[in-house]
Coordinates of C-alpha atoms and ligand atoms in Angstrom, one line a residue:
X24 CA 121.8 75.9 131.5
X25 CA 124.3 73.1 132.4
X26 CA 127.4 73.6 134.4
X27 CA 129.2 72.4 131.3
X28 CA 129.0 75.7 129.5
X29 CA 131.9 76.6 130.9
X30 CA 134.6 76.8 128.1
X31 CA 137.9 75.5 127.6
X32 CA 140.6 74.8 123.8
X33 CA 138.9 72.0 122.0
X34 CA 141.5 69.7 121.0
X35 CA 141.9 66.3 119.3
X36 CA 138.0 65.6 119.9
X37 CA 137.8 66.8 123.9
X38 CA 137.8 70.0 125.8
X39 CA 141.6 70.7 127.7
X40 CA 142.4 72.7 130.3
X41 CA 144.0 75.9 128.9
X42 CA 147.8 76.0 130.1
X43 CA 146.8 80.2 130.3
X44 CA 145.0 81.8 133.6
X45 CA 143.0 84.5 131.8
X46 CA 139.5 84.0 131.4
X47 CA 136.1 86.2 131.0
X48 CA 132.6 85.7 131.7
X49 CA 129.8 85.3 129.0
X50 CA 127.3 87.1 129.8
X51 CA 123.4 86.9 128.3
X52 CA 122.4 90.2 127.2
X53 CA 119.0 90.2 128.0
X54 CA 119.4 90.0 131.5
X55 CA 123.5 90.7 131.9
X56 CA 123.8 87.5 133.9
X57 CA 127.3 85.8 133.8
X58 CA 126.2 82.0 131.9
X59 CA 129.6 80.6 131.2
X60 CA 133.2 81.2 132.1
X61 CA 135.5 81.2 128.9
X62 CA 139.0 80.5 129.5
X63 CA 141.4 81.7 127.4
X64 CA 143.8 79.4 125.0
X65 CA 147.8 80.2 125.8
X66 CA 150.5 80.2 123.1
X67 CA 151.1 76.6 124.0
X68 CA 147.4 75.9 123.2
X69 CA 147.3 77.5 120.1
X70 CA 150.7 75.5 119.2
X71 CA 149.3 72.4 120.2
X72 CA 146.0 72.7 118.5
X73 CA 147.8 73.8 115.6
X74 CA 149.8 70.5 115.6
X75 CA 146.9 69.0 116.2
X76 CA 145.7 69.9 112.8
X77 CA 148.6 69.3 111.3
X78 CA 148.8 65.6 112.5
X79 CA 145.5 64.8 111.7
X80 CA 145.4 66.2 108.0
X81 CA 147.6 63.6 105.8
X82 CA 144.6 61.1 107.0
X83 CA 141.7 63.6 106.7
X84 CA 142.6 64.7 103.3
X85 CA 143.6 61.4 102.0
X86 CA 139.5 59.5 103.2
X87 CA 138.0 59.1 99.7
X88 CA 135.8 62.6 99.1
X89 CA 132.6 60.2 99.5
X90 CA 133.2 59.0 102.9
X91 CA 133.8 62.8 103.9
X92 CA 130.5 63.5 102.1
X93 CA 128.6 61.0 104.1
X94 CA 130.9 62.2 108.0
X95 CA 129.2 65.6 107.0
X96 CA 125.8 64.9 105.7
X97 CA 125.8 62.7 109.6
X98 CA 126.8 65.9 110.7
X99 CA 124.3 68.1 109.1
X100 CA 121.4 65.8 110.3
X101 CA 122.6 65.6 114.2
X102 CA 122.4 69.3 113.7
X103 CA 119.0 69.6 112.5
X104 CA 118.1 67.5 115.5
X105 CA 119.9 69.5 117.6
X106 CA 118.3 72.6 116.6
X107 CA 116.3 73.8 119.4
X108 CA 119.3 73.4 122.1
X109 CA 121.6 75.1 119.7
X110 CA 118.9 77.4 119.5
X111 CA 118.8 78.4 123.0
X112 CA 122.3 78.4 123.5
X113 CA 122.7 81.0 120.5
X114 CA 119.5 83.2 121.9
X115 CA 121.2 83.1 125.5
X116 CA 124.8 83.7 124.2
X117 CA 123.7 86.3 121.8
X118 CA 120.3 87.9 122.7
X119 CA 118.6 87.0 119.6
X120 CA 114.8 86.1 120.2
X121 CA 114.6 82.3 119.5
X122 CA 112.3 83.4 116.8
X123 CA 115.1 84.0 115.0
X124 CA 117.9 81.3 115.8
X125 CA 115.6 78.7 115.7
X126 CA 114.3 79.4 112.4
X127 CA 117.2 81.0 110.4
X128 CA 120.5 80.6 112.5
X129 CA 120.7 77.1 113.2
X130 CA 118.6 76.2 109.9
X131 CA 120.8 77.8 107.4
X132 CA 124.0 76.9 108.9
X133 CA 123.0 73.1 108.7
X134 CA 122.0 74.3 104.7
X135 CA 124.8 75.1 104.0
X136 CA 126.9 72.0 105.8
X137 CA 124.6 69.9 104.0
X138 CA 125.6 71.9 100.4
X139 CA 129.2 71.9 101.1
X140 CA 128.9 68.0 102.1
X141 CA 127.4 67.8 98.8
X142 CA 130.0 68.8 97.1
X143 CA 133.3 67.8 98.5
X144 CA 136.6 68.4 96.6
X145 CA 139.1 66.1 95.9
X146 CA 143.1 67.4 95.4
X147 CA 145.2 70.8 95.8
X148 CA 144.1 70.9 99.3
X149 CA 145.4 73.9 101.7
X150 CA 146.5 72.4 105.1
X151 CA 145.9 74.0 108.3
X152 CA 143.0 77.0 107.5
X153 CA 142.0 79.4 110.8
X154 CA 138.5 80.7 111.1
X155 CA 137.5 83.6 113.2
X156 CA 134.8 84.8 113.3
X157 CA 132.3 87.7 114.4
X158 CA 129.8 87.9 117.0
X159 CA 126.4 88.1 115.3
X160 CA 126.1 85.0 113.1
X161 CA 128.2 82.6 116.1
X162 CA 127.1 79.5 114.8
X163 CA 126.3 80.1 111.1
X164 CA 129.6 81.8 110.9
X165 CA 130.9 78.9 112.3
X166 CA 129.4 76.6 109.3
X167 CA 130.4 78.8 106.1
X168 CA 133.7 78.7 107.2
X169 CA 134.3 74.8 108.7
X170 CA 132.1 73.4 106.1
X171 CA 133.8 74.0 103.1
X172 CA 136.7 74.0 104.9
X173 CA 136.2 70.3 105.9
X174 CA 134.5 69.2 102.8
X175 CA 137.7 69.9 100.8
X176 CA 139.9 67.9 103.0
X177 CA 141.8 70.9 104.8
X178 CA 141.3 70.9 108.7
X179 CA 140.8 74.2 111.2
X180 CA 141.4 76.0 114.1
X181 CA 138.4 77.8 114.7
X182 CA 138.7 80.7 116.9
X183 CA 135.0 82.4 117.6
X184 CA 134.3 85.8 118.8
X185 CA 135.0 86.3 122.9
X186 CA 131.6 88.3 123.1
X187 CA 129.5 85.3 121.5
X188 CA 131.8 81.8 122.0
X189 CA 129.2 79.1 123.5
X190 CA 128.3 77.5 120.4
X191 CA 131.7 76.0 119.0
X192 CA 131.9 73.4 121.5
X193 CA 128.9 72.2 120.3
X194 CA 129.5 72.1 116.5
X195 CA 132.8 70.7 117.3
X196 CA 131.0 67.9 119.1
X197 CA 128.8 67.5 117.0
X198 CA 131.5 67.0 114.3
X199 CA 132.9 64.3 116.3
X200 CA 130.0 62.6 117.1
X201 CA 129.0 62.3 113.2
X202 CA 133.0 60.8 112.4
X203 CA 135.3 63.9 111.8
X204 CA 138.3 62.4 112.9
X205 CA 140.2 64.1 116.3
X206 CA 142.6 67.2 115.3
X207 CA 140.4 68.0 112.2
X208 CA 138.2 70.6 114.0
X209 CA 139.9 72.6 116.6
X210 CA 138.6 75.6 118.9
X211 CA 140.3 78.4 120.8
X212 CA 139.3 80.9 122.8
X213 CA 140.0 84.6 123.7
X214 CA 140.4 87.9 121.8
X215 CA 142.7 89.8 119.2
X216 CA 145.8 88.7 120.6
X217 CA 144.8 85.1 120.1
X218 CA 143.7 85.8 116.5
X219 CA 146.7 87.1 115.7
X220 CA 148.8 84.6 117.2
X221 CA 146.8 82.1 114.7
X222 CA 147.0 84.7 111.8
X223 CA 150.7 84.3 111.8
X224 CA 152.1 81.1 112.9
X225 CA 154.1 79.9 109.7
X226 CA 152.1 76.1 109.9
X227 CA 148.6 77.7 108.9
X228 CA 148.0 77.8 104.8
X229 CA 145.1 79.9 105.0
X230 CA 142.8 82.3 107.1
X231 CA 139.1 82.9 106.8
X232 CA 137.9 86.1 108.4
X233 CA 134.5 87.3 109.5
X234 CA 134.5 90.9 111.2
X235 CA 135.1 94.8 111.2
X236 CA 137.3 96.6 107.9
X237 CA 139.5 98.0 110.2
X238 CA 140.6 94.4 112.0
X239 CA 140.4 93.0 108.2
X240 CA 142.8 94.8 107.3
X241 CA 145.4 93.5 110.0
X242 CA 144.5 90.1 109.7
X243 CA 145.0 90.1 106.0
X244 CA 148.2 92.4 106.5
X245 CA 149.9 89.6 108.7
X246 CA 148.6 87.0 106.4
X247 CA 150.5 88.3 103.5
X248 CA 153.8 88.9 105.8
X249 CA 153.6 84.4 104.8
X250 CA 151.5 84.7 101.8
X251 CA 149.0 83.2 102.7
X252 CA 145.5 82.6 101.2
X253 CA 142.9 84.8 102.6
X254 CA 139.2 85.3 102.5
X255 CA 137.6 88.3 104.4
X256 CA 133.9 89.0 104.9
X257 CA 134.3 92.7 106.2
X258 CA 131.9 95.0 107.4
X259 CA 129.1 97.3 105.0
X260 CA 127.1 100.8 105.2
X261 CA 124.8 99.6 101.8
X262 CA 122.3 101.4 100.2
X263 CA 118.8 100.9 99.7
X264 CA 117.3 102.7 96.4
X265 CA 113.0 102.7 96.3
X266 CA 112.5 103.7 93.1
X267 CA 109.7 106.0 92.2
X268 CA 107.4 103.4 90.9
X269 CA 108.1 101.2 94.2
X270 CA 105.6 99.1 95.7
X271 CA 105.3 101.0 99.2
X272 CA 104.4 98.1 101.3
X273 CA 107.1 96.0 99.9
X274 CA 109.6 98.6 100.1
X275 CA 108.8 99.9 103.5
X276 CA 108.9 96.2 105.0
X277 CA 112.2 95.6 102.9
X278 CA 113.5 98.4 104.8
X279 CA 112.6 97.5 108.0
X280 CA 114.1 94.0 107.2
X281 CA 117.5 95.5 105.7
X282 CA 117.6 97.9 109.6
X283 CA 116.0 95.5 112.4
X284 CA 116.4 92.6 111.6
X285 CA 119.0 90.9 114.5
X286 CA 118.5 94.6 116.3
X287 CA 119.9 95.8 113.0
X288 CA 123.5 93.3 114.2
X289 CA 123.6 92.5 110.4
X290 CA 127.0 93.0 107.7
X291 CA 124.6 93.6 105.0
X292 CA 121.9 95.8 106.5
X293 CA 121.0 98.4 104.2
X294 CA 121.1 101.2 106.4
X295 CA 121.2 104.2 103.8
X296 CA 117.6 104.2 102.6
X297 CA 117.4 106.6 99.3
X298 CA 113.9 107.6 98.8
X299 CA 112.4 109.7 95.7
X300 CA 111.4 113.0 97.4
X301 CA 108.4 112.8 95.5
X302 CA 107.2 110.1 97.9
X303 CA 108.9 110.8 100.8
X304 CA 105.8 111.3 102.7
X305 CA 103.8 108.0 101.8
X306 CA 106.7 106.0 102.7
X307 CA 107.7 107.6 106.1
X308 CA 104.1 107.6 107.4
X309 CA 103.9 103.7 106.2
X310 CA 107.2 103.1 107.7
X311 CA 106.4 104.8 111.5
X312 CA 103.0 103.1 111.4
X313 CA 104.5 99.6 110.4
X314 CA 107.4 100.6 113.1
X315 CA 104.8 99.2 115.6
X316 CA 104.9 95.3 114.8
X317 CA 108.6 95.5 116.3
X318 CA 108.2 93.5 119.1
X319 CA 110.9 93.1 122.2
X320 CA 110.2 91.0 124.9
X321 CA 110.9 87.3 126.0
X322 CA 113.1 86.3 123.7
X323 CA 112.1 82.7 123.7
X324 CA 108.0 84.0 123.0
X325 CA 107.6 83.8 119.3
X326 CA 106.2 86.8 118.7
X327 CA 109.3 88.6 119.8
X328 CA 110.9 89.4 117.0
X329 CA 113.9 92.1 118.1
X330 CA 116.3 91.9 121.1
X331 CA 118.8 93.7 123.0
X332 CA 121.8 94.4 121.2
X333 CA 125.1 91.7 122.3
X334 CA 127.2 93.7 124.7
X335 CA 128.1 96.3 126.6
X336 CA 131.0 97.6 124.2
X337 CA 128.5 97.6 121.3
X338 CA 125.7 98.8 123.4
X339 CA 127.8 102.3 124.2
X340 CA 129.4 102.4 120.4
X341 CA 125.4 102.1 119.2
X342 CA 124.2 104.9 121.8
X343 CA 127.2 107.0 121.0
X344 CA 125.8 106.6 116.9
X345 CA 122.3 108.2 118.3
X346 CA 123.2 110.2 120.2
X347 CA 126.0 111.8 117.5
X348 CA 122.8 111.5 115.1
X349 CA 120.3 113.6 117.0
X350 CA 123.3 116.3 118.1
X351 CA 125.7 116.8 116.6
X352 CA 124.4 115.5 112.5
X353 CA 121.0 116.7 113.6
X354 CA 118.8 114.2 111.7
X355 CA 115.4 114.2 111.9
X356 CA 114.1 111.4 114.7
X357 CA 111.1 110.1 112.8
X358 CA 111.1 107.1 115.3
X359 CA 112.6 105.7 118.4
X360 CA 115.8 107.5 120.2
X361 CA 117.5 107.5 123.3
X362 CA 114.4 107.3 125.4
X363 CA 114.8 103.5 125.9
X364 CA 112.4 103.5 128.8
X365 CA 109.8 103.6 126.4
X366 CA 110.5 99.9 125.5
X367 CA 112.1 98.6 128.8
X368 CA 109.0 99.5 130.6
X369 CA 107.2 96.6 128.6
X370 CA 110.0 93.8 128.8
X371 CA 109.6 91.2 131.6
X372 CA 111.4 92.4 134.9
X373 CA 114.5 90.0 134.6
X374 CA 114.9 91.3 131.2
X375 CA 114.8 95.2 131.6
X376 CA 118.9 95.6 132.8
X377 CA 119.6 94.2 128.9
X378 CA 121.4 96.2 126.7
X379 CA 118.3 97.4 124.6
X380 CA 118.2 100.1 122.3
X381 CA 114.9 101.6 120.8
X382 CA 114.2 101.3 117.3
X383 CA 115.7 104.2 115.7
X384 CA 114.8 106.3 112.3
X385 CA 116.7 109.0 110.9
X386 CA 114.6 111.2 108.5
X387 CA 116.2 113.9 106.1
X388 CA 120.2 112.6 106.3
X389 CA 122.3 114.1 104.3
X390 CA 125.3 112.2 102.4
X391 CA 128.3 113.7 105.0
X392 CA 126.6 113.3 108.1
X393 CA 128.4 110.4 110.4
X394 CA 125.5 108.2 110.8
X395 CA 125.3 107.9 107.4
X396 CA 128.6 107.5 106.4
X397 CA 129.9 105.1 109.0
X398 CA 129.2 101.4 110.0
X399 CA 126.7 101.4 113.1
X400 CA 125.8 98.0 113.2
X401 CA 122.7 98.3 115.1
X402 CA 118.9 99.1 114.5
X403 CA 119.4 102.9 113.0
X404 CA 117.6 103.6 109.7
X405 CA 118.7 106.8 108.1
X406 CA 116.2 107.6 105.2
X407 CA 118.0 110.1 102.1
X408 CA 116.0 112.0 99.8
X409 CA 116.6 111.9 96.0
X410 CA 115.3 114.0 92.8
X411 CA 116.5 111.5 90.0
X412 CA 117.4 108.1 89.8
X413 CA 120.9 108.9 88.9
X414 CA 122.0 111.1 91.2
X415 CA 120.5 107.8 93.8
X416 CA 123.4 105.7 92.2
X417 CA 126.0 108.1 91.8
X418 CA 125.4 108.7 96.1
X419 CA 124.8 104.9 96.4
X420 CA 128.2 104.2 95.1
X421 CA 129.8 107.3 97.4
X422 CA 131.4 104.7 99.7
X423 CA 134.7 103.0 100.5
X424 CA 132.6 99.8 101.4
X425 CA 130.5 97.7 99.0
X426 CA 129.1 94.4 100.8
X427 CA 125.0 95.0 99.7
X428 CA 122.7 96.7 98.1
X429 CA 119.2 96.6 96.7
X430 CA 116.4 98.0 94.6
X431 CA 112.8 98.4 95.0
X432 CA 110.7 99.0 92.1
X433 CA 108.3 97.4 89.7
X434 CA 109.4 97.8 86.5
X435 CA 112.1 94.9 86.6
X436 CA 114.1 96.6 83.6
X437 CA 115.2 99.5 85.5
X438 CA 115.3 97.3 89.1
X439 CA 118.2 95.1 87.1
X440 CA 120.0 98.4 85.4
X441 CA 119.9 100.1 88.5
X442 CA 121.5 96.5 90.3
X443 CA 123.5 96.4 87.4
X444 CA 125.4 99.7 88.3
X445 CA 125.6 99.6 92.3
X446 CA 129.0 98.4 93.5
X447 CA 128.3 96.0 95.9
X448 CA 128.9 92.1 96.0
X449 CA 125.4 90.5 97.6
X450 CA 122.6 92.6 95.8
X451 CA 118.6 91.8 95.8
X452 CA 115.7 93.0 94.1
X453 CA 112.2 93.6 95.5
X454 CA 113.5 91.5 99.1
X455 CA 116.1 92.2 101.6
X456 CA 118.5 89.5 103.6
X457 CA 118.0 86.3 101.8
X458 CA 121.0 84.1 101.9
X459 CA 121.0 80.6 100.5
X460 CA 123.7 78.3 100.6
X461 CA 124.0 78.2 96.8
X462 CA 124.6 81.7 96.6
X463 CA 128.1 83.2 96.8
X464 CA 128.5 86.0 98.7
X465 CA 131.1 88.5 99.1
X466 CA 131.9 91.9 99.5
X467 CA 133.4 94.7 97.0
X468 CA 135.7 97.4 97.4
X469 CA 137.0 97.5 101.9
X470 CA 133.9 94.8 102.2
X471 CA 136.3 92.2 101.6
X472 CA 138.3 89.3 99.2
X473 CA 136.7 86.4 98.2
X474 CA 133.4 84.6 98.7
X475 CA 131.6 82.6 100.8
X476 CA 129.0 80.0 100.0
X477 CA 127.8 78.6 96.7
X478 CA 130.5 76.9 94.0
X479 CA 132.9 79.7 94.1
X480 CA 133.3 79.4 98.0
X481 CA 134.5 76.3 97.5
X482 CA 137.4 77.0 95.8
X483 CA 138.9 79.5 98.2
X484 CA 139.4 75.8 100.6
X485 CA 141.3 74.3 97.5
X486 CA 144.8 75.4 95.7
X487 CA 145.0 75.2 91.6
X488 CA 147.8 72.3 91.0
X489 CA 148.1 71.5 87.1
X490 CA 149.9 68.7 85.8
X491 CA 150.8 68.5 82.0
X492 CA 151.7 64.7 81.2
X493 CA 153.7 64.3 77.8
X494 CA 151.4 61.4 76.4
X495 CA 154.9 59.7 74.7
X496 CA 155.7 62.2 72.3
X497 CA 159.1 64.2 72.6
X498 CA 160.2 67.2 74.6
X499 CA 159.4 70.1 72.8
X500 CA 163.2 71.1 73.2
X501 CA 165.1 73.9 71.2
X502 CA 168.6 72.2 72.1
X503 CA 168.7 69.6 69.9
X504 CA 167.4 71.2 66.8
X505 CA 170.7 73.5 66.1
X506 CA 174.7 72.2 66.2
X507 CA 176.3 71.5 69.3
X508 CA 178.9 73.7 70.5
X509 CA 181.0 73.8 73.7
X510 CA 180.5 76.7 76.1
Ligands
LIG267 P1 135.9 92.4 114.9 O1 136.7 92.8 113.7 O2 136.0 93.3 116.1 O3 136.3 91.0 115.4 C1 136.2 89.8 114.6 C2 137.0 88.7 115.1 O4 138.4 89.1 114.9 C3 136.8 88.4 116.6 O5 136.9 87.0 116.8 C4 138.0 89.2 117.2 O6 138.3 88.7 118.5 C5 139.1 88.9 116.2 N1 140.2 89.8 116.2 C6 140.3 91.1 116.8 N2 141.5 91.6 116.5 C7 142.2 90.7 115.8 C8 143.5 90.6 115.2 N3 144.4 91.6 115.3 N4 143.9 89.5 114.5 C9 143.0 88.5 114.4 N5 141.8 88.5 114.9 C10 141.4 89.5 115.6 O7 134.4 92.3 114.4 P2 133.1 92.1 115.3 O8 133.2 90.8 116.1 O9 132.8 93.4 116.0 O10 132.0 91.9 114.2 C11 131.2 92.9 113.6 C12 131.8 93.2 112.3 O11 131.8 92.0 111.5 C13 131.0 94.2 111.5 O12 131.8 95.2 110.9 C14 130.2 93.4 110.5 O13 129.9 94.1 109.3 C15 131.2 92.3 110.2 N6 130.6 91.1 109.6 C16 130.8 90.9 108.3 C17 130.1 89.8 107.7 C18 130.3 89.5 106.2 O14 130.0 88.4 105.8 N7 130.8 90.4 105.4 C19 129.2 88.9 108.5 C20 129.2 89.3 109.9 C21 129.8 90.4 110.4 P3 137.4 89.2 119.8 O15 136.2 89.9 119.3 O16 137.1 87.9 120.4 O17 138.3 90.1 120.5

């Protein structure tokens, strides 16, 4: 890795010095090694950059919508290129296996830059928009939010998460490199304080927010202090319903897809598995015998498929979840655990001090125990028994939250009534985790406001401005129709 991954406010088109002395190191999970220093953005940064955005929008929002389409489509193509650097960067910053970024991460974000660039909007255009984002999707988060953002003439101050920051230089670069004008696609750096800084300086029109409820709800509780426009992609706990009739193959991999895929670091894992007790057995042995292909290791070997989880923070609050699930809820543990020797043992030697977790599945939960109930954000299946399809719902629905769900079943009448009834935003059928850049997505209920992606995301970027021109009739006026008087 170069020297240059150190990390400083991108501003008007260059890394600056931050006028702050705080900084933290990056650290690579796999192997806790420090790879990059990332210095923290001051007030007088986050003015600046702000500025910056505000200096360069009259031009940015006034270049015809086509020349915009064809900066972004360069973009989008010098991304593809790039794919296996970003790719490494994200698997070193993150701890995904390369498996993954290579082929999803960097991929899709670049989809959905390409849609967006597609489809650029002209008029009622917002300003200054901040994006923050999460730590598990760095890059693609990066994308959903800048390229609409972009594409409808608005510029933004980008802030990423402080756990997983490497890869917004490099999109901002990359923006650059394609023709984005300078000032049009900012970065800072640093935690909640600088988030909030951004949230509420007066000369932003709009946030876009990628993380937990519980930080949503400040972020969009400053944001309405100015009334501002707000999008928020919170956090999920969505159910999974295999209906009796259910392919068990097909359910049992959707499963494992909707729990370890990204070492279960996904918003819309479906980590509350509702099984018919009719079939509970079938499905649990097919699920610990397919537990098997789950394969950590070198993350840049392609059969590795699952990786350590992103940091230490997460690492103890994940732990903490199995633990509390094994004592204290007293699931069943039909797989994994806290034994994580088990699976360290097998990892490459610079790779075993990584923050990996085993596997874990939770057999026999109950609706009220903690691991089912709350957001664990990390590779823990728990598997819920039901007697009618119903009473599935009904429990399906028992959540504050409402970001996914799905259905597993062959009769396609019931999998769509079933859909049809599950309050969540980003539903599937028969798959898990699918996310294409036409699709809108968004969550219900404390998952969040707005969309992202597809048509509709678009129009969270723009503002509505209608204009009714009298085409030379009169003023439809009451005054003149009665006798004057004097008042
Ligand atoms: P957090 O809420 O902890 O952080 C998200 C971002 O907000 C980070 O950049 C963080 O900074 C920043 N932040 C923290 N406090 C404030 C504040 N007061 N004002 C403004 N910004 C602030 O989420 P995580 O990073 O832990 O991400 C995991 C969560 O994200 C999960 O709940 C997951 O479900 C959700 N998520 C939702 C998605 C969706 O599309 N619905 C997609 C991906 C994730 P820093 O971390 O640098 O301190």
């Amino acid at each position: 890795m170069p020297p240059s991954m150190d990390r400083h406010t991108f501003i008007n088109g260059a890394p600056r010095s931050s006028h702050g002395s705080k900084s933290h190191q990056a650290i690579d999970p796999s192997t806790l090694e420090p790879i990059a220093t990332i210095h923290t953005s001051s007030e007088t940064d986050l003015d600046d950059v702000i500025q910056a955005g505000v200096k360069a929008f009259p031009t940015w929002s006034s270049t015809p919508a086509i020349e915009r389409s064809r900066i972004l489509l360069k973009a989008a193509a010098i991304l593809r290129s790039r794919t296996h650097e970003l790719a490494v960067i994200e698997t070193r910053s993150t701890g995904k296996p390369y498996s993954e970024t290579s082929q999803i991460d960097i991929p899709t974000g670049a989809d959905v830059l390409e849609y967006y660039a597609n489809l650029v909007a002209s008029g009622g255009l917002n300003g200054v928009c901040v994006g923050i984002g999460a730590w598990n999707y760095p890059i693609q988060i990066a994308l959903w939010k800048s390229s609409p953002c972009l594409a409808a003439g608005n510029c933004m101050v980008y802030k990423p998460s402080e756990f997983t920051s490497l890869h917004a230089e490099e999109l901002a670069k990359i923006y650059k490199e394609a023709g984005v004008p300078d000032g049009v696609f900012n970065v800072v750096y640093g935690g909640g304080d600088v988030g909030a800084y951004l949230t509420k300086h007066p000369d932003v029109a709009k946030v876009s927010f990628t993380g937990q409820v519980s930080t949503g709800r400040k972020v969009a509780g400053a944001a309405a202090g100015e009334m501002k426009y707000v999008t928020m992609e919170l956090g999920g706990k969505s159910p999974v319903i295999v209906l009796p009739d259910a392919d068990i193959e097909n359910a049992v991999d959707g499963a494992m897809m909707a729990n370890f895929f990204s070492t279960g670091q996904v918003c819309t894992n479906g980590t509350r598995v509702f099984v018919p007790r009719s079939i509970k057995s079938q499905f649990e042995k097919r699920l610990v015998e397919k537990m098997s292909y789950i394969r950590a290791g070198d993350l840049y070997d392609e059969n590795t498929n699952f990786g350590p989880l992103v940091s230490k923070p997460h690492y103890e609050k994940v732990v903490g979840y199995i633990k509390h699930g094994i004592e204290v809820d007293k699931a069943g543990l039909l797989y994994g655990g806290l034994d994580t020797e088990v699976l360290t043992s097998r990892l490459p030697e610079k790779t075993r001090k990584g923050l990996w977790v085993r596997p874990t599945v939770f057999a026999d939960c109950t609706d009220s125990m903690r691991i089912v109930k709350e957001e664990i954000f990390g590779p823990v299946m728990a598997i819920l028994y039901y007697d009618t399809v119903e009473e599935a719902v009904k429990r399906a629905n028992d959540t504050p939250l409402g970001l996914a769900a799905g259905v597993f079943g062959k009769d396609i009448n019931q999998c769509h009534q079933v859909i049809s009834q599950l309050e969540a935003g980003i539903t599937w059928i028969n798959t898990w985790g699918e996310s294409p850049a036409e699709m809108a997505v968004g969550g219900w209920k404390q998952s969040g406001v707005g969309v992202e992606n597809g048509r509709k995301g678009l129009e969270a970027w723009v503002r509505n401005k209608s204009t009714l021109v009298e085409m030379g009739g009169e003023v439809p006026t009451v005054f003149t129709k009665v006798l004057p008087s004097k008042l």
